Amino acid sequence: MRTSRSMTTPSQQLHAWRSAQPRTLRSIVDAAGVSHPTWLGWEAGDRTPTLAGALRVEVLTGGAVPVESWGYTLDDARAVISMRKRAARAA
């Protein structure tokens, strides 16, 4: 049986995290800013989140599903965060 996070797919990690939550699927997808079918596609492994989506998942799950598990690097994540900060300052 796979118990280590490193031995599971991000889809499995995401599903396991959601299954352990007392929240409804609706409240989770709303918090993630995605549609119900998109979230379920991520859980099923049929879809992969964008980098921005993967960052939202990491934050929402408290790190249970890290951005790197989807194949992105921390440098990718830092670049997005930096761009968002610059855009916010310019606004």
Coordinates of N, CA, C and O in Angstrom, one line a residue:
M1 N 0.8 -1.2 0.0 CA 0.0 0.0 0.0 C 0.9 1.2 0.0 O 1.9 1.3 0.7
R2 N 0.5 2.2 -0.8 CA 1.3 3.5 -0.9 C 0.8 4.4 0.2 O -0.3 4.8 0.3
T3 N 1.8 4.7 1.1 CA 1.4 5.7 2.2 C 2.3 6.9 2.1 O 1.9 7.9 2.7
S4 N 3.4 6.9 1.5 CA 4.3 8.0 1.4 C 3.8 9.0 0.4 O 3.4 8.6 -0.7
R5 N 3.8 10.3 0.7 CA 3.4 11.3 -0.2 C 4.2 11.2 -1.5 O 3.6 11.4 -2.6
S6 N 5.5 10.9 -1.4 CA 6.3 10.9 -2.6 C 6.0 9.7 -3.5 O 6.4 9.7 -4.6
M7 N 5.3 8.7 -3.0 CA 5.0 7.5 -3.8 C 3.6 7.6 -4.4 O 3.1 6.7 -5.0
T8 N 2.9 8.7 -4.2 CA 1.6 8.9 -4.7 C 1.6 10.0 -5.8 O 2.5 10.8 -5.8
T9 N 0.6 10.0 -6.6 CA 0.5 11.0 -7.6 C -0.1 12.3 -7.0 O -0.8 12.2 -5.9
P10 N 0.1 13.4 -7.6 CA -0.6 14.6 -7.0 C -2.1 14.5 -7.0 O -2.8 15.0 -6.1
S11 N -2.6 13.8 -8.0 CA -4.1 13.6 -8.1 C -4.5 12.8 -6.9 O -5.6 13.1 -6.2
Q12 N -3.8 11.7 -6.5 CA -4.1 10.9 -5.3 C -4.0 11.7 -4.0 O -4.8 11.6 -3.1
Q13 N -2.9 12.6 -4.0 CA -2.7 13.4 -2.8 C -3.9 14.4 -2.7 O -4.4 14.6 -1.6
L14 N -4.4 15.0 -3.8 CA -5.5 15.9 -3.8 C -6.8 15.2 -3.3 O -7.5 15.8 -2.5
H15 N -7.0 14.1 -3.9 CA -8.2 13.4 -3.5 C -8.2 13.0 -2.0 O -9.2 13.1 -1.3
A16 N -7.1 12.5 -1.5 CA -6.9 12.1 -0.1 C -7.1 13.3 0.8 O -7.8 13.2 1.8
W17 N -6.6 14.5 0.4 CA -6.7 15.7 1.2 C -8.2 16.0 1.3 O -8.7 16.3 2.3
R18 N -8.9 16.1 0.1 CA -10.3 16.5 0.1 C -11.1 15.5 0.9 O -12.0 16.0 1.6
S19 N -10.9 14.3 0.7 CA -11.7 13.3 1.5 C -11.6 13.4 3.0 O -12.5 13.0 3.7
A20 N -10.5 14.0 3.4 CA -10.3 14.1 4.9 C -10.8 15.4 5.4 O -10.8 15.7 6.6
Q21 N -11.4 16.3 4.5 CA -11.9 17.6 4.9 C -13.4 17.5 5.3 O -14.1 16.8 4.7
P22 N -13.7 18.3 6.3 CA -15.1 18.4 6.7 C -15.9 19.3 5.7 O -17.2 19.3 5.8
R23 N -15.2 20.0 4.9 CA -15.9 20.9 4.0 C -16.5 20.2 2.8 O -16.1 19.1 2.4
T24 N -17.5 20.9 2.2 CA -18.1 20.3 1.0 C -17.2 20.6 -0.2 O -16.4 21.5 -0.2
L25 N -17.4 19.8 -1.3 CA -16.7 19.9 -2.5 C -16.9 21.3 -3.1 O -16.0 22.0 -3.5
R26 N -18.1 21.8 -3.0 CA -18.5 23.1 -3.5 C -17.7 24.2 -2.8 O -17.1 25.1 -3.4
S27 N -17.5 24.1 -1.5 CA -16.7 25.2 -0.7 C -15.3 25.1 -1.1 O -14.6 26.1 -1.2
I28 N -14.8 23.9 -1.3 CA -13.4 23.7 -1.7 C -13.1 24.3 -3.1 O -12.1 25.0 -3.3
V29 N -13.9 23.9 -4.1 CA -13.7 24.4 -5.4 C -13.9 26.0 -5.5 O -13.2 26.6 -6.2
D30 N -14.8 26.5 -4.7 CA -15.0 27.9 -4.6 C -13.7 28.6 -4.0 O -13.2 29.6 -4.6
A31 N -13.2 28.0 -3.0 CA -11.9 28.5 -2.4 C -10.7 28.4 -3.4 O -9.9 29.3 -3.4
A32 N -10.7 27.4 -4.2 CA -9.7 27.2 -5.2 C -9.9 28.1 -6.4 O -8.9 28.3 -7.2
G33 N -11.1 28.6 -6.6 CA -11.4 29.4 -7.8 C -11.5 28.7 -9.1 O -11.2 29.2 -10.1
V34 N -11.9 27.4 -9.0 CA -12.1 26.6 -10.2 C -13.5 25.9 -10.2 O -14.2 26.0 -9.2
S35 N -13.8 25.3 -11.3 CA -15.1 24.7 -11.4 C -15.0 23.3 -10.8 O -14.0 22.7 -10.7
H36 N -16.2 22.8 -10.5 CA -16.3 21.4 -10.0 C -15.7 20.4 -11.0 O -14.9 19.6 -10.6
P37 N -16.0 20.4 -12.3 CA -15.4 19.5 -13.3 C -13.8 19.6 -13.3 O -13.1 18.6 -13.5
T38 N -13.3 20.9 -13.2 CA -11.9 21.1 -13.2 C -11.2 20.4 -12.0 O -10.3 19.6 -12.2
W39 N -11.8 20.6 -10.8 CA -11.2 20.0 -9.6 C -11.3 18.4 -9.7 O -10.3 17.8 -9.5
L40 N -12.4 17.9 -10.2 CA -12.5 16.5 -10.3 C -11.6 15.9 -11.3 O -11.1 14.8 -11.2
G41 N -11.3 16.7 -12.4 CA -10.4 16.3 -13.4 C -8.9 16.2 -12.8 O -8.2 15.3 -13.1
W42 N -8.6 17.2 -11.9 CA -7.3 17.1 -11.3 C -7.2 15.9 -10.4 O -6.2 15.2 -10.4
E43 N -8.3 15.6 -9.6 CA -8.3 14.4 -8.8 C -8.2 13.1 -9.6 O -7.6 12.2 -9.1
A44 N -8.8 13.1 -10.7 CA -8.8 11.9 -11.5 C -7.5 11.7 -12.3 O -7.3 10.6 -12.9
G45 N -6.8 12.7 -12.4 CA -5.5 12.7 -13.2 C -5.8 12.9 -14.7 O -4.9 12.7 -15.5
D46 N -7.0 13.4 -15.0 CA -7.3 13.7 -16.4 C -6.8 15.1 -16.8 O -6.7 15.4 -18.0
R47 N -6.6 15.9 -15.8 CA -6.2 17.3 -16.0 C -5.1 17.7 -15.1 O -5.0 17.1 -14.0
T48 N -4.3 18.6 -15.5 CA -3.2 19.1 -14.6 C -3.4 20.6 -14.4 O -3.7 21.3 -15.4
P49 N -3.4 21.1 -13.2 CA -3.6 22.5 -13.0 C -2.5 23.4 -13.7 O -1.3 22.9 -13.8
T50 N -2.8 24.6 -14.0 CA -1.8 25.5 -14.4 C -0.9 25.8 -13.2 O -1.2 25.4 -12.1
L51 N 0.2 26.5 -13.5 CA 1.1 26.8 -12.3 C 0.3 27.6 -11.3 O 0.4 27.3 -10.1
A52 N -0.5 28.6 -11.7 CA -1.3 29.4 -10.8 C -2.3 28.5 -10.0 O -2.4 28.6 -8.8
G53 N -2.9 27.5 -10.7 CA -3.8 26.6 -10.0 C -3.1 25.7 -9.0 O -3.6 25.5 -7.9
A54 N -1.9 25.3 -9.4 CA -1.1 24.4 -8.5 C -0.7 25.2 -7.3 O -0.7 24.6 -6.2
L55 N -0.4 26.5 -7.4 CA -0.1 27.3 -6.3 C -1.3 27.5 -5.4 O -1.1 27.4 -4.1
R56 N -2.4 27.7 -6.0 CA -3.7 27.8 -5.1 C -3.9 26.5 -4.4 O -4.3 26.5 -3.2
V57 N -3.7 25.4 -5.1 CA -3.9 24.0 -4.4 C -2.9 23.9 -3.2 O -3.3 23.5 -2.2
E58 N -1.7 24.3 -3.4 CA -0.7 24.1 -2.3 C -1.1 25.0 -1.1 O -1.1 24.5 0.0
V59 N -1.6 26.2 -1.4 CA -2.0 27.1 -0.3 C -3.3 26.5 0.4 O -3.3 26.4 1.6
L60 N -4.2 26.1 -0.4 CA -5.5 25.6 0.1 C -5.3 24.4 0.9 O -6.0 24.2 1.9
T61 N -4.4 23.5 0.5 CA -4.2 22.2 1.2 C -3.2 22.3 2.3 O -2.8 21.3 2.9
G62 N -2.7 23.5 2.5 CA -1.7 23.7 3.6 C -0.4 23.0 3.3 O 0.3 22.5 4.2
G63 N -0.1 22.8 2.0 CA 1.2 22.1 1.6 C 1.0 20.6 1.4 O 2.0 20.0 1.1
A64 N -0.2 20.1 1.6 CA -0.4 18.6 1.5 C -0.2 18.2 0.0 O 0.2 17.1 -0.2
V65 N -0.4 19.1 -0.9 CA -0.2 18.9 -2.3 C 0.7 20.0 -2.8 O 0.2 21.0 -3.3
P66 N 2.0 19.8 -2.7 CA 2.9 20.9 -3.1 C 2.9 21.1 -4.6 O 2.7 20.2 -5.4
V67 N 3.3 22.3 -5.0 CA 3.3 22.7 -6.4 C 4.3 21.8 -7.2 O 4.0 21.5 -8.3
E68 N 5.3 21.4 -6.5 CA 6.3 20.5 -7.2 C 5.8 19.2 -7.6 O 6.2 18.6 -8.5
S69 N 4.8 18.7 -6.9 CA 4.2 17.4 -7.2 C 3.5 17.4 -8.6 O 3.4 16.3 -9.2
W70 N 3.2 18.6 -9.1 CA 2.5 18.7 -10.4 C 3.6 18.8 -11.5 O 3.2 19.0 -12.7
G71 N 4.9 18.9 -11.1 CA 5.9 19.0 -12.1 C 6.5 20.4 -12.3 O 7.4 20.6 -13.1
Y72 N 6.0 21.3 -11.5 CA 6.5 22.7 -11.5 C 7.7 22.8 -10.6 O 7.8 22.0 -9.6
T73 N 8.5 23.8 -10.8 CA 9.7 24.0 -9.9 C 9.4 25.2 -8.9 O 8.5 26.0 -9.2
L74 N 10.1 25.3 -7.9 CA 10.0 26.4 -7.0 C 10.4 27.7 -7.7 O 9.8 28.7 -7.4
D75 N 11.3 27.6 -8.7 CA 11.6 28.8 -9.5 C 10.4 29.2 -10.3 O 10.2 30.5 -10.4
D76 N 9.7 28.3 -10.8 CA 8.4 28.6 -11.6 C 7.5 29.4 -10.6 O 6.9 30.4 -11.0
A77 N 7.3 28.8 -9.4 CA 6.4 29.4 -8.5 C 6.8 30.8 -8.1 O 6.0 31.7 -8.0
R78 N 8.1 31.0 -7.8 CA 8.6 32.3 -7.4 C 8.4 33.3 -8.5 O 8.1 34.5 -8.2
A79 N 8.5 32.9 -9.8 CA 8.3 33.8 -10.9 C 6.9 34.3 -10.9 O 6.6 35.5 -11.1
V80 N 5.9 33.4 -10.7 CA 4.5 33.8 -10.7 C 4.2 34.7 -9.5 O 3.6 35.8 -9.7
I81 N 4.7 34.4 -8.4 CA 4.5 35.3 -7.2 C 5.1 36.6 -7.4 O 4.5 37.7 -7.1
S82 N 6.3 36.7 -8.0 CA 6.9 38.0 -8.3 C 6.1 38.8 -9.2 O 5.9 40.0 -9.1
M83 N 5.6 38.2 -10.3 CA 4.8 38.9 -11.3 C 3.5 39.4 -10.7 O 3.1 40.5 -10.9
R84 N 2.9 38.6 -9.8 CA 1.7 39.1 -9.1 C 1.9 40.3 -8.2 O 1.1 41.2 -8.2
K85 N 3.1 40.2 -7.5 CA 3.4 41.4 -6.6 C 3.6 42.6 -7.5 O 3.2 43.7 -7.1
R86 N 4.4 42.5 -8.6 CA 4.6 43.7 -9.4 C 3.3 44.2 -10.0 O 3.1 45.4 -10.1
A87 N 2.4 43.3 -10.4 CA 1.1 43.7 -11.0 C 0.3 44.5 -9.9 O -0.4 45.5 -10.2
A88 N 0.3 44.0 -8.7 CA -0.4 44.6 -7.6 C 0.1 46.0 -7.3 O -0.7 46.9 -7.0
R89 N 1.4 46.1 -7.3 CA 2.0 47.5 -7.0 C 1.7 48.4 -8.2 O 1.5 49.6 -7.9
A90 N 1.6 47.9 -9.4 CA 1.3 48.8 -10.5 C -0.1 49.2 -10.6 O -0.5 50.2 -11.2
A91 N -1.0 48.5 -9.9 CA -2.4 48.8 -10.0 C -2.8 49.9 -9.1 O -2.2 50.4 -8.3

